[in-house]
Tab-separated table of C-alpha atoms and ligand atoms in Angstrom:
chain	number	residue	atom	x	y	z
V	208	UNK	CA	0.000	0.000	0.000
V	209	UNK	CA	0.928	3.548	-0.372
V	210	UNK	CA	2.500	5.330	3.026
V	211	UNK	CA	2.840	8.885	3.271
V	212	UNK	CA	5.746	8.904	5.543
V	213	UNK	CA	5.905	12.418	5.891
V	214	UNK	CA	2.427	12.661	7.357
V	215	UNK	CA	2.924	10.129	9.818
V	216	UNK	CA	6.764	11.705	10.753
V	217	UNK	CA	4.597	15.084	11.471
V	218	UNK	CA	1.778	13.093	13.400
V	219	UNK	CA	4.021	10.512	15.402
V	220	UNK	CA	7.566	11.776	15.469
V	221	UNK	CA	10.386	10.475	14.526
V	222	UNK	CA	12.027	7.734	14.584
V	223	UNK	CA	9.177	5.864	13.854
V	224	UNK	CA	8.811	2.124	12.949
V	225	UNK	CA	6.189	1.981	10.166
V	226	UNK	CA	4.527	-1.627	9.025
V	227	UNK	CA	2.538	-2.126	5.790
V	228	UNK	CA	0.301	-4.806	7.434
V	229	UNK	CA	-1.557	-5.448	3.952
V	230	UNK	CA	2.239	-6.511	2.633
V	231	UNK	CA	2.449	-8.568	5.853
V	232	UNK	CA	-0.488	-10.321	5.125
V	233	UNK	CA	0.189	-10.790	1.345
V	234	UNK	CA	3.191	-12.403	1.775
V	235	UNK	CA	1.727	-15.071	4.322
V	236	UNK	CA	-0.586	-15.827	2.047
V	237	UNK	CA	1.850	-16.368	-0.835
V	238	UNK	CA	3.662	-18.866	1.580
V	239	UNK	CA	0.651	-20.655	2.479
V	240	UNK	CA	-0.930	-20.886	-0.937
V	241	UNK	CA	2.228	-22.467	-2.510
V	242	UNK	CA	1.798	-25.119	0.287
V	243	UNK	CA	-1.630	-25.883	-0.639
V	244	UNK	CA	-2.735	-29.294	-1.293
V	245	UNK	CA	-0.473	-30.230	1.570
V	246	UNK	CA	-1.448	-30.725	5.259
V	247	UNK	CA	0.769	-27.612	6.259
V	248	UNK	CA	1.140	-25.108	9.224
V	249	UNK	CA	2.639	-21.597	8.785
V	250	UNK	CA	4.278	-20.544	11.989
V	251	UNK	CA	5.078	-16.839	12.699
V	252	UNK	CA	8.666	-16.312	13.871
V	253	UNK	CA	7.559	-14.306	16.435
V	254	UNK	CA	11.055	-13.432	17.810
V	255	UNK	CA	11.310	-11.528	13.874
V	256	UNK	CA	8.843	-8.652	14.906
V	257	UNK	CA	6.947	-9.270	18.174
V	258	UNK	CA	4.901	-6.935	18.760
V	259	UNK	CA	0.902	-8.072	19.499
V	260	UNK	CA	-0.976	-6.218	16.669
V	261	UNK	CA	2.019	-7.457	14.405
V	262	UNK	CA	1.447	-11.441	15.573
V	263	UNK	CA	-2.103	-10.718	15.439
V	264	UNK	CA	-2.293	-9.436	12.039
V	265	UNK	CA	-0.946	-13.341	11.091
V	266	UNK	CA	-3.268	-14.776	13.612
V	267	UNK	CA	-6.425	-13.928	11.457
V	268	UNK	CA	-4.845	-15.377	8.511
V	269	UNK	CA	-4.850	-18.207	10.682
V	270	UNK	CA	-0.996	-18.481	11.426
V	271	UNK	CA	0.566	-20.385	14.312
V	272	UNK	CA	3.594	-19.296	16.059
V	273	UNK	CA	7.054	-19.960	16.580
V	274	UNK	CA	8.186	-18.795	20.078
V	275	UNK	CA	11.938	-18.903	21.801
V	276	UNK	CA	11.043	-18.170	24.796
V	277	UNK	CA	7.901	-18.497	27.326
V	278	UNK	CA	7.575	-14.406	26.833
V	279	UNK	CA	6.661	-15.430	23.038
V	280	UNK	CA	4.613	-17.791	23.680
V	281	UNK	CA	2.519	-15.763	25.751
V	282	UNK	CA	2.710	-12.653	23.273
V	283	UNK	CA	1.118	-15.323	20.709
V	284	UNK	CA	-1.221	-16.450	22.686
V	285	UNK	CA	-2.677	-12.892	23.900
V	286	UNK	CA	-2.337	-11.604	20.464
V	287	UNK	CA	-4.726	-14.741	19.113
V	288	UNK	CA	-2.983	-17.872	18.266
V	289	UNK	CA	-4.278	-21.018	19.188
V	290	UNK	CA	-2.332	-23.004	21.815
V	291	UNK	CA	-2.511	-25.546	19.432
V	292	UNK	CA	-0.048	-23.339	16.599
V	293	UNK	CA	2.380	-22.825	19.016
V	294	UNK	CA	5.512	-24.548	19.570
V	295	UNK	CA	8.553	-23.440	21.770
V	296	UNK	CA	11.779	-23.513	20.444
V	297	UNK	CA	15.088	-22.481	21.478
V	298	UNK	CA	18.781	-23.822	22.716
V	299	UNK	CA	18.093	-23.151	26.677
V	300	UNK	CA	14.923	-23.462	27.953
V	301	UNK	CA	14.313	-23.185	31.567
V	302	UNK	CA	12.487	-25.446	34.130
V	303	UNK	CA	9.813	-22.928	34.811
V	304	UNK	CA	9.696	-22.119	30.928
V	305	UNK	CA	8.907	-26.091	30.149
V	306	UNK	CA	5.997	-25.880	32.800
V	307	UNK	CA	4.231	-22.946	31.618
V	308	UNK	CA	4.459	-24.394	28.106
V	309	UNK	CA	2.964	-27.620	29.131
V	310	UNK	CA	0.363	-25.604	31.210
V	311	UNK	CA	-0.618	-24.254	27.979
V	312	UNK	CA	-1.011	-27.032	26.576
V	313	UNK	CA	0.615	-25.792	23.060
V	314	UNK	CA	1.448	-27.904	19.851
V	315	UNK	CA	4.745	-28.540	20.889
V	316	UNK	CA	8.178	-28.214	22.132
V	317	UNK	CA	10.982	-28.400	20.040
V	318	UNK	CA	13.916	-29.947	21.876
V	319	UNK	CA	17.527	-29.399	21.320
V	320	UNK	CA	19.489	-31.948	23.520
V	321	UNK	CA	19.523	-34.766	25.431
V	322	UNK	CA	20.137	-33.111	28.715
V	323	UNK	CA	17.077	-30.792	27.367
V	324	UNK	CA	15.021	-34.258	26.493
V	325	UNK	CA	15.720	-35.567	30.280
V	326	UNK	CA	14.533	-31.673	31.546
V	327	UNK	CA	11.143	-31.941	29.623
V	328	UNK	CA	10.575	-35.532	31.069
V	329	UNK	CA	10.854	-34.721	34.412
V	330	UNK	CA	8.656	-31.758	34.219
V	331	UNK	CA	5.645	-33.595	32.497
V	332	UNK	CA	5.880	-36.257	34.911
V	333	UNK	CA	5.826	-33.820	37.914
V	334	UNK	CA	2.579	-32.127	36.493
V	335	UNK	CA	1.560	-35.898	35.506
V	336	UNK	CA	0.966	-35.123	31.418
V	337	UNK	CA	2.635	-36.529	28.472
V	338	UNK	CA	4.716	-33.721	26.665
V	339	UNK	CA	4.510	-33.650	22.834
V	340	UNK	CA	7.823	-32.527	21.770
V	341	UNK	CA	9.789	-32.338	18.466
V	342	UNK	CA	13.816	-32.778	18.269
V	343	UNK	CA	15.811	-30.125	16.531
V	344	UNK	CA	18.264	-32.066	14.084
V	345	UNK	CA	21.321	-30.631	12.776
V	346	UNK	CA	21.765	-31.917	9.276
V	347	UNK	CA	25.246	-30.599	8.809
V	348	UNK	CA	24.699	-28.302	5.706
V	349	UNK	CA	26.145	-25.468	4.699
V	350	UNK	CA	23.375	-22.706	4.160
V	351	UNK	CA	26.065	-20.525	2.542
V	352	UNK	CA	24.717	-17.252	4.313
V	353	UNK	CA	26.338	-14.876	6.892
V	354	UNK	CA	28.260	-17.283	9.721
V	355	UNK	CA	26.370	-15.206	12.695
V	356	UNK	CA	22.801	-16.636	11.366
V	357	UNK	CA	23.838	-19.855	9.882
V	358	UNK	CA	22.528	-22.515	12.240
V	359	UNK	CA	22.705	-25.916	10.386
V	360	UNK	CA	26.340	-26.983	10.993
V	361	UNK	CA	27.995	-29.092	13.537
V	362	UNK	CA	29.874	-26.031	14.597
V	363	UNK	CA	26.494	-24.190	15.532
V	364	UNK	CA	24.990	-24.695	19.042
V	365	UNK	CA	21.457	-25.294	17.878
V	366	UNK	CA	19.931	-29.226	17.554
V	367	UNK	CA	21.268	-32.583	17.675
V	368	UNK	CA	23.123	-34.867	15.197
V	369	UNK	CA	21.462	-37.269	13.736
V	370	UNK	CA	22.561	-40.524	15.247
V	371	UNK	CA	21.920	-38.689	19.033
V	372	UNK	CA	18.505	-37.704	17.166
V	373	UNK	CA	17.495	-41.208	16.796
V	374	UNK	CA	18.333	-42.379	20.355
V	375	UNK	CA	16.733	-39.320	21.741
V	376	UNK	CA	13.206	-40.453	19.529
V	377	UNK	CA	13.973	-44.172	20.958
V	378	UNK	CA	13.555	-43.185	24.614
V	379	UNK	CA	11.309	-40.421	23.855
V	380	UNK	CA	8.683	-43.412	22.722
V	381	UNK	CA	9.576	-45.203	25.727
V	382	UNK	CA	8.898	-42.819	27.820
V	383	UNK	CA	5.100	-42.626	29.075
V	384	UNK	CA	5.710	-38.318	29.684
V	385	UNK	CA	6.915	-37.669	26.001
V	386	UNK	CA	5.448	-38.167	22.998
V	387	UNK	CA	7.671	-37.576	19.824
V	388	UNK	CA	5.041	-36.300	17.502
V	389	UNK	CA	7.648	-33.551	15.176
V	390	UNK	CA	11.053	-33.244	13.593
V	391	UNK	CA	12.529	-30.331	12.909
V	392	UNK	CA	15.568	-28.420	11.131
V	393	UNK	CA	16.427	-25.165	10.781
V	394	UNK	CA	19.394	-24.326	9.045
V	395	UNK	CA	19.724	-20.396	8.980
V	396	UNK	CA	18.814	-17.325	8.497
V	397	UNK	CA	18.365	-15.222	4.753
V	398	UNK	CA	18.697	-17.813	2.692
V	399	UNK	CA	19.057	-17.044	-0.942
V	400	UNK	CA	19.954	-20.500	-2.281
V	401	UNK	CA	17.366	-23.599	-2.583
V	402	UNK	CA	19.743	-26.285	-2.175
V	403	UNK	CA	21.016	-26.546	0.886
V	404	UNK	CA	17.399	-26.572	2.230
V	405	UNK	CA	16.541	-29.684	-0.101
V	406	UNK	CA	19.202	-31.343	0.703
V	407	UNK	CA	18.632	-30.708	4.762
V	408	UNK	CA	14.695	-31.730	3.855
V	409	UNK	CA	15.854	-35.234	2.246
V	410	UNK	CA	18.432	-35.636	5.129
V	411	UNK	CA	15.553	-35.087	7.688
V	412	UNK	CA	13.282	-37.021	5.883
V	413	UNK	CA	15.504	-39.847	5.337
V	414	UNK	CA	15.548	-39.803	9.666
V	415	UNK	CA	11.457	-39.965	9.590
V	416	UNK	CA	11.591	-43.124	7.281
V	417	UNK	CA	14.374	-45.125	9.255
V	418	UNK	CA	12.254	-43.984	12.467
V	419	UNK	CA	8.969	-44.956	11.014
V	420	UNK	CA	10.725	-48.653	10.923
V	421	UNK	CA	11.422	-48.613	14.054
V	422	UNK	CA	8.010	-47.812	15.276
V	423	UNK	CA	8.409	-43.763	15.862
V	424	UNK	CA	5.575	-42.130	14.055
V	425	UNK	CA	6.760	-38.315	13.244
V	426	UNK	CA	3.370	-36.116	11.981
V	427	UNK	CA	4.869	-32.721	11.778
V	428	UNK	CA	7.812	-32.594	9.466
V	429	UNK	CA	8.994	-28.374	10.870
V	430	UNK	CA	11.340	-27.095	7.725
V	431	UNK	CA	12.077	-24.043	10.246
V	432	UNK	CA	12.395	-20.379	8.560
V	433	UNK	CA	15.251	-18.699	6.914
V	434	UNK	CA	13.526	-17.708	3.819
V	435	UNK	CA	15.870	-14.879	2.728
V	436	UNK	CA	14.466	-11.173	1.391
V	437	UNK	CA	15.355	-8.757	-0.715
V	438	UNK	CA	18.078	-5.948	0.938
V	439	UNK	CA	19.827	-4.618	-1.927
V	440	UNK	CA	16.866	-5.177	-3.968
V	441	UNK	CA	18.914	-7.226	-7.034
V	442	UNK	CA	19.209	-10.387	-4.906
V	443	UNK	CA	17.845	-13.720	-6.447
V	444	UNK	CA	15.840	-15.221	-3.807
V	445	UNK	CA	14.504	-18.500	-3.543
V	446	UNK	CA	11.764	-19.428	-5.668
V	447	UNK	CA	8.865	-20.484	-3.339
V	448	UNK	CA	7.225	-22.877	-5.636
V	449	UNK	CA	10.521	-24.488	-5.853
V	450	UNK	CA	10.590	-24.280	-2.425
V	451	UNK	CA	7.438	-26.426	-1.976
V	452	UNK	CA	8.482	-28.490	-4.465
V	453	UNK	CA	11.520	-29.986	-2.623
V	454	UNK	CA	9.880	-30.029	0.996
V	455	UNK	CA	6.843	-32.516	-0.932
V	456	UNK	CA	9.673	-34.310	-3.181
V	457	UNK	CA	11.440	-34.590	0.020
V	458	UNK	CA	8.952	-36.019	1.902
V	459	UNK	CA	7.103	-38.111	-0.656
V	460	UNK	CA	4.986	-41.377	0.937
V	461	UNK	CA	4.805	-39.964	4.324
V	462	UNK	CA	1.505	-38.954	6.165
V	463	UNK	CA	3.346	-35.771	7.206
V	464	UNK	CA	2.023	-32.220	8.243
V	465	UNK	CA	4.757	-29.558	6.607
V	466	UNK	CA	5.136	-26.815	9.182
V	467	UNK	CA	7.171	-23.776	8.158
V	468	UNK	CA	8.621	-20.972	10.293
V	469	UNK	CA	9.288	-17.798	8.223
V	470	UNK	CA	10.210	-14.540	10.350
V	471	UNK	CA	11.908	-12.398	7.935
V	472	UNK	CA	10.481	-13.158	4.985
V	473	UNK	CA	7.344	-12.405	6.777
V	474	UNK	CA	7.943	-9.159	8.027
V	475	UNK	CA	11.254	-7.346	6.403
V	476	UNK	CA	10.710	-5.705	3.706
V	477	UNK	CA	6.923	-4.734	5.503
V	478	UNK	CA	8.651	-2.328	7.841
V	479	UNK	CA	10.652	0.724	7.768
V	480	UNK	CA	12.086	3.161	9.707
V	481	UNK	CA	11.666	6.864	9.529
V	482	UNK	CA	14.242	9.306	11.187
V	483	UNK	CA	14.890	12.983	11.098
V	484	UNK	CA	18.232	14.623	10.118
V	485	UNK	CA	19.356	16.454	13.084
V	486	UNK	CA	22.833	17.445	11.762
V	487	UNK	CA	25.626	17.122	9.275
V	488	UNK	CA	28.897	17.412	9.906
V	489	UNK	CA	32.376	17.135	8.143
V	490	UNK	CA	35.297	15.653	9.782
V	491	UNK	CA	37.900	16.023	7.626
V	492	UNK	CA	37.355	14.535	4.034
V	493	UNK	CA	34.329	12.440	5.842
V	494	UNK	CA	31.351	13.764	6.089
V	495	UNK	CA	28.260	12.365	8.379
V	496	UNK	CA	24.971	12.744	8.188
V	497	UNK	CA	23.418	12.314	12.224
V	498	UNK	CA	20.252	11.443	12.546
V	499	UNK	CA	17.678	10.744	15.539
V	500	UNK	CA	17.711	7.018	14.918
V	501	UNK	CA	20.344	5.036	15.999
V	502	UNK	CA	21.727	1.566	16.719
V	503	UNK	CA	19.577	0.987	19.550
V	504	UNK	CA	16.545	1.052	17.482
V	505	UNK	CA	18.057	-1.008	14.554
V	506	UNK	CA	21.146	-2.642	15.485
V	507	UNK	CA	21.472	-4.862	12.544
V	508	UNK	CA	24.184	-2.500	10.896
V	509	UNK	CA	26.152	-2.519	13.948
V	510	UNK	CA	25.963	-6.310	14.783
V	511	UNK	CA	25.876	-7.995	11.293
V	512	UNK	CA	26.954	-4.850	9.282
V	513	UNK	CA	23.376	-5.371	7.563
V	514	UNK	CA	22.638	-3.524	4.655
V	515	UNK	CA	19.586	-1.336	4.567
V	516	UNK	CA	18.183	0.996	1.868
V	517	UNK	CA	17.645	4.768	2.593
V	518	UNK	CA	15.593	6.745	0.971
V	519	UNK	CA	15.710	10.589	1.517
V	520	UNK	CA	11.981	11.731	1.419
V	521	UNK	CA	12.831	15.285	0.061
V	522	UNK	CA	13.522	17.044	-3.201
V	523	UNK	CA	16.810	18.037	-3.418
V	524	UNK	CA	18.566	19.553	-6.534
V	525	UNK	CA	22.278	20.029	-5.001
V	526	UNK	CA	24.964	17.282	-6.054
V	527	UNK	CA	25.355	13.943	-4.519
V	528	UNK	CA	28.386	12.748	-2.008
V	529	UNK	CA	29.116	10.423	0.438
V	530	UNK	CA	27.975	10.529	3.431
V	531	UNK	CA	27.279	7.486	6.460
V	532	UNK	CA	24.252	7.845	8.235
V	533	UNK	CA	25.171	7.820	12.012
V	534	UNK	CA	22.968	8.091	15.214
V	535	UNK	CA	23.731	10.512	18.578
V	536	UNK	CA	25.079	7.023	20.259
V	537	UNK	CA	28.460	7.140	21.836
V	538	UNK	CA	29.731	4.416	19.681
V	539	UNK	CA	31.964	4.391	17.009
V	540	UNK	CA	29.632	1.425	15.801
V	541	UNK	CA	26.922	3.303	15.293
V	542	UNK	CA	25.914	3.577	11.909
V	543	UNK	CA	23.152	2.722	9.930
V	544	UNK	CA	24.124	3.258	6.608
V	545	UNK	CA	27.575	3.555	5.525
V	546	UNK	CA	28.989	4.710	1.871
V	547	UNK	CA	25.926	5.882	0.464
V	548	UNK	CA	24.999	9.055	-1.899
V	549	UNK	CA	23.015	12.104	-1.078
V	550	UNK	CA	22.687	15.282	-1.706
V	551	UNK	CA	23.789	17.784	1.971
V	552	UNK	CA	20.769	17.614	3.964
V	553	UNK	CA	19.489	20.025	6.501
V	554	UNK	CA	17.885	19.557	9.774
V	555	UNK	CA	14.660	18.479	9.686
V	556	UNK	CA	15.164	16.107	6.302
V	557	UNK	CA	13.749	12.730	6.580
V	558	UNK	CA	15.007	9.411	5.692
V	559	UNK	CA	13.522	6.010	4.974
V	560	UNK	CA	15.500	3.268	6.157
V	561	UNK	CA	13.826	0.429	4.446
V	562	UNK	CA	13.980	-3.047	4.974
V	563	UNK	CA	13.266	-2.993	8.691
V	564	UNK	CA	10.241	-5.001	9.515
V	565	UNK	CA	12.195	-7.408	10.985
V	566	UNK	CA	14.813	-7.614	13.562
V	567	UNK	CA	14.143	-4.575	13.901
V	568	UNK	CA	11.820	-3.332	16.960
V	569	UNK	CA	12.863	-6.497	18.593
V	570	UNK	CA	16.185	-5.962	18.750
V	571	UNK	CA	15.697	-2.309	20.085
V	572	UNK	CA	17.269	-1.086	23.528
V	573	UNK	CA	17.187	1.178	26.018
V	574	UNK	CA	21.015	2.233	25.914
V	575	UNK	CA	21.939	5.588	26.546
V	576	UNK	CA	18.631	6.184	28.426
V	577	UNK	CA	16.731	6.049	24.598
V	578	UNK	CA	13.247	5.144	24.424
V	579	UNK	CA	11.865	3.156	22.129
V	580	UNK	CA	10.669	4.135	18.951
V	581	UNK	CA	6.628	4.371	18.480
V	582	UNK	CA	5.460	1.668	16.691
V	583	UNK	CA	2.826	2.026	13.562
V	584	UNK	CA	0.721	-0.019	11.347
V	585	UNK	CA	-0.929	0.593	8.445
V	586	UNK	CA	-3.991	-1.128	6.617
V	587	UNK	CA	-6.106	-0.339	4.067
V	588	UNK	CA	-9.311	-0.889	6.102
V	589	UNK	CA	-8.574	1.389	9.600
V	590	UNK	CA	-5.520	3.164	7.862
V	591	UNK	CA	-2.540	4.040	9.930
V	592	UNK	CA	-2.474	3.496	13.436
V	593	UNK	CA	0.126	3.591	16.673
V	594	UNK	CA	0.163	-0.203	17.640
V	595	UNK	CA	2.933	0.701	20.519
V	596	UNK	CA	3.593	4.110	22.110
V	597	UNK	CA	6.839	5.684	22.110
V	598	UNK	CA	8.693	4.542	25.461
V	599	UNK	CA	9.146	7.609	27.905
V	600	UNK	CA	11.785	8.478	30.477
V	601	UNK	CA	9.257	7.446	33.100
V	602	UNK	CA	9.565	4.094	31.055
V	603	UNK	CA	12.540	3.598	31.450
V	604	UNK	CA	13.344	4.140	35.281
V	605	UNK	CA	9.779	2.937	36.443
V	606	UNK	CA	11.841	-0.858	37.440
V	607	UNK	CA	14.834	1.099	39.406
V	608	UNK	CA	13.519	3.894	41.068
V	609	UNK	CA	11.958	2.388	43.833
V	610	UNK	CA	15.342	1.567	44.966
V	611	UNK	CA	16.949	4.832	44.889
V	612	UNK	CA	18.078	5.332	49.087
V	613	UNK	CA	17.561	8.371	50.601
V	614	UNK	CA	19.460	10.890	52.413
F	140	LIG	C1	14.951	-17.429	13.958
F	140	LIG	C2	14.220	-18.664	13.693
F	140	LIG	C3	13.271	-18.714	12.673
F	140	LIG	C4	12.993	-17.551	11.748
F	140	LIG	O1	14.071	-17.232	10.950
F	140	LIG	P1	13.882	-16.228	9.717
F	140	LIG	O2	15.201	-16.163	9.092
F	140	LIG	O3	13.478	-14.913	10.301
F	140	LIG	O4	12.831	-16.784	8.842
F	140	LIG	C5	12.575	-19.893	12.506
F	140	LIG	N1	12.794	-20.962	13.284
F	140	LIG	C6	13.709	-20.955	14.284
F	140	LIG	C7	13.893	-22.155	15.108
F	140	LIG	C8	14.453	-19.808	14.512
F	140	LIG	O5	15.361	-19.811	15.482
């Protein structure tokens, strides 16, 4: 849909997180169409973009959710998703975490050791149930992305290999307080290259068929996320037909459900963020643009030197030069754009940085005493909207103040 940033910079301030939730929804149905024909389950990253109205916007399509921590779970279940969409993922999950998640009764929880197999046990058997869990398998594949969200190789932390997989399934049936009802893989993160998924899908399902003989029935075959998005905006992506393609060649003869965890591909290129120019400056032959956004509202730049696009929302007839689009954090880190062309701005200019729908927000912070950005969505029904208020000092000290000492 069309945004008119500069209307909602004047009505909401800057920076702002905007979210096109008609784009949102468009590209959750794209995913779930190409699945059609297949028993299949589209489960929101939630940990991409958490906020409620966000998770909610997927809910009424009918999405599940993929949590990584008891906090997500709950967000998905206040913001609509049925318990039984949810599962709970994650490398550490505490004792207290496993309870409320079998409290809730949701789809399931996705396991990622042994030691974490043993933990789940002895929680269902305290509160007397029989916990349906899946077991995170690391097919040893090379995703080819960026090493800080690759996930599927031995040299990760996350899931189990294969041969621990299948004695972890073995006393998982044995066991009257689990019940092995998924598998799952998940590989990494902005993937822009088919194959390594299809070969991780007809590793995976390779493990259902040799458990199957043994007597393990697995009914939710969980292909994770990692569906990768245009940045740059030239990037060949993954075609999602294709996509579908493999998972059902994959997985061929099997009474499977296909469940599918997107976060980015759900969200990124829905949301942007809109900050102000507060000042240029020259430092030598450098010159800097500062702005009022910085890396504690998107920190991707700073942690994965992520690209985003900007987009300067003015007319401008001056020549272009290079300029990198800092914020007013004390770090030297603290960029959000670096190397790019524009014309000299003045205070008051506004950029778009695009591309920041997800891992966005949720990665914000409160460092240097910054509150968060306000949060908007848009839609063409009830048009734009604040779906979380900009964080004020008050905010920020309300947890610590009580403890101040007095005189
Ligand atoms: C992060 C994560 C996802 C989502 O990854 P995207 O790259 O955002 O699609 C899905 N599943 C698991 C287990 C994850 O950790």
């Amino acid at each position: 849909m069309i945004l008119d940033f500069k209307t909602l910079a004047k009505e909401y301030g800057t920076p702002l997180y905007v979210y096109d939730f008609e784009y949102m929804r468009a590209q959750y149905c794209a995913l779930k169409e190409v699945f059609g024909g297949e028993k299949s389950l589209i489960s929101y990253a939630v940990k991409s973009n958490s906020n409620l109205s966000v998770i909610q916007n997927f809910a009424k399509e009918g999405s599940g959710a993929d949590c990584v921590s008891i906090g997500e779970v709950k967000r998905a279940l206040l913001a609509g998703v049925k318990p039984y969409k949810i599962i709970f993922s994650g490398v550490g999950k505490s004792d207290v975490e496993i309870k409320e998640a079998l409290e809730l009764n949701i789809l399931m929880i996705n396991v990622e050791s042994e030691a974490e197999l043993k933990r789940v046990e002895s929680v269902a058997k305290t509160l007397g149930v029989e916990a349906r869990i899946s077991i995170r398998v690391n097919p040893n594949v090379d995703p080819k992305t960026h090493p800080y969200i690759s996930t599927g190789l031995h040299e990760n932390k996350f899931g189990v290999e294969i041969d621990i997989a299948k004695r972890m399934y073995i006393y998982a049936k044995n066991s009257s307080h689990l019940d092995p009802v998924g598998i799952h893989f998940h590989i990494g993160s902005q993937l822009t290259n088919l194959e390594p998924l299809s070969e991780a899908a007809s590793i995976i399902a390779d493990l259902v068929r040799s458990l199957k003989a043994i007597g393990v029935e697995i009914k939710f075959f969980d292909i994770g996320g990692g569906i990768g998005v245009k940045y740059y905006g030239d990037e060949e992506l993954i075609d999602l037909e294709a996509y579908a393609l493999e998972i059902k060649k994959a997985i061929k003869g099997l009474d499977l459900t296909i469940v599918c965890e997107p976060g980015r591909f759900l969200t990124a290129n829905g949301g942007y963020l809109l900050t102000k120019v507060l000042y240029e400056k020259q430092n030598g032959q450098k010159r800097f643009t500062i702005v009022d956004a910085a890396m504690n509202d998107l920190l991707r730049p700073s942690l994965y030197n992520a690209y985003h696009g900007v987009e300067l929302l003015e007319e401008k007839e001056s020549e272009i030069s290079t300029t990198d689009i800092v914020g007013p954090i004390c770090e030297s880190g603290d960029f959000l754009a670096k190397d790019i062309e524009l014309p000299p701005l003045s205070s008051g200019d506004l950029l778009l940085i695009k591309s920041a729908g997800a891992y966005g927000f949720t990665m914000a912070s409160n460092y240097n005493t910054r509150g968060r950005a306000c949060e908007v969505a848009c839609d063409d029904e009830q048009g734009c909207r604040v779906i979380r208020r900009r964080e004020m000092f008050e905010d920020l000290i309300d947890a610590e103040k009580l403890y101040l000492q007095g005189e």
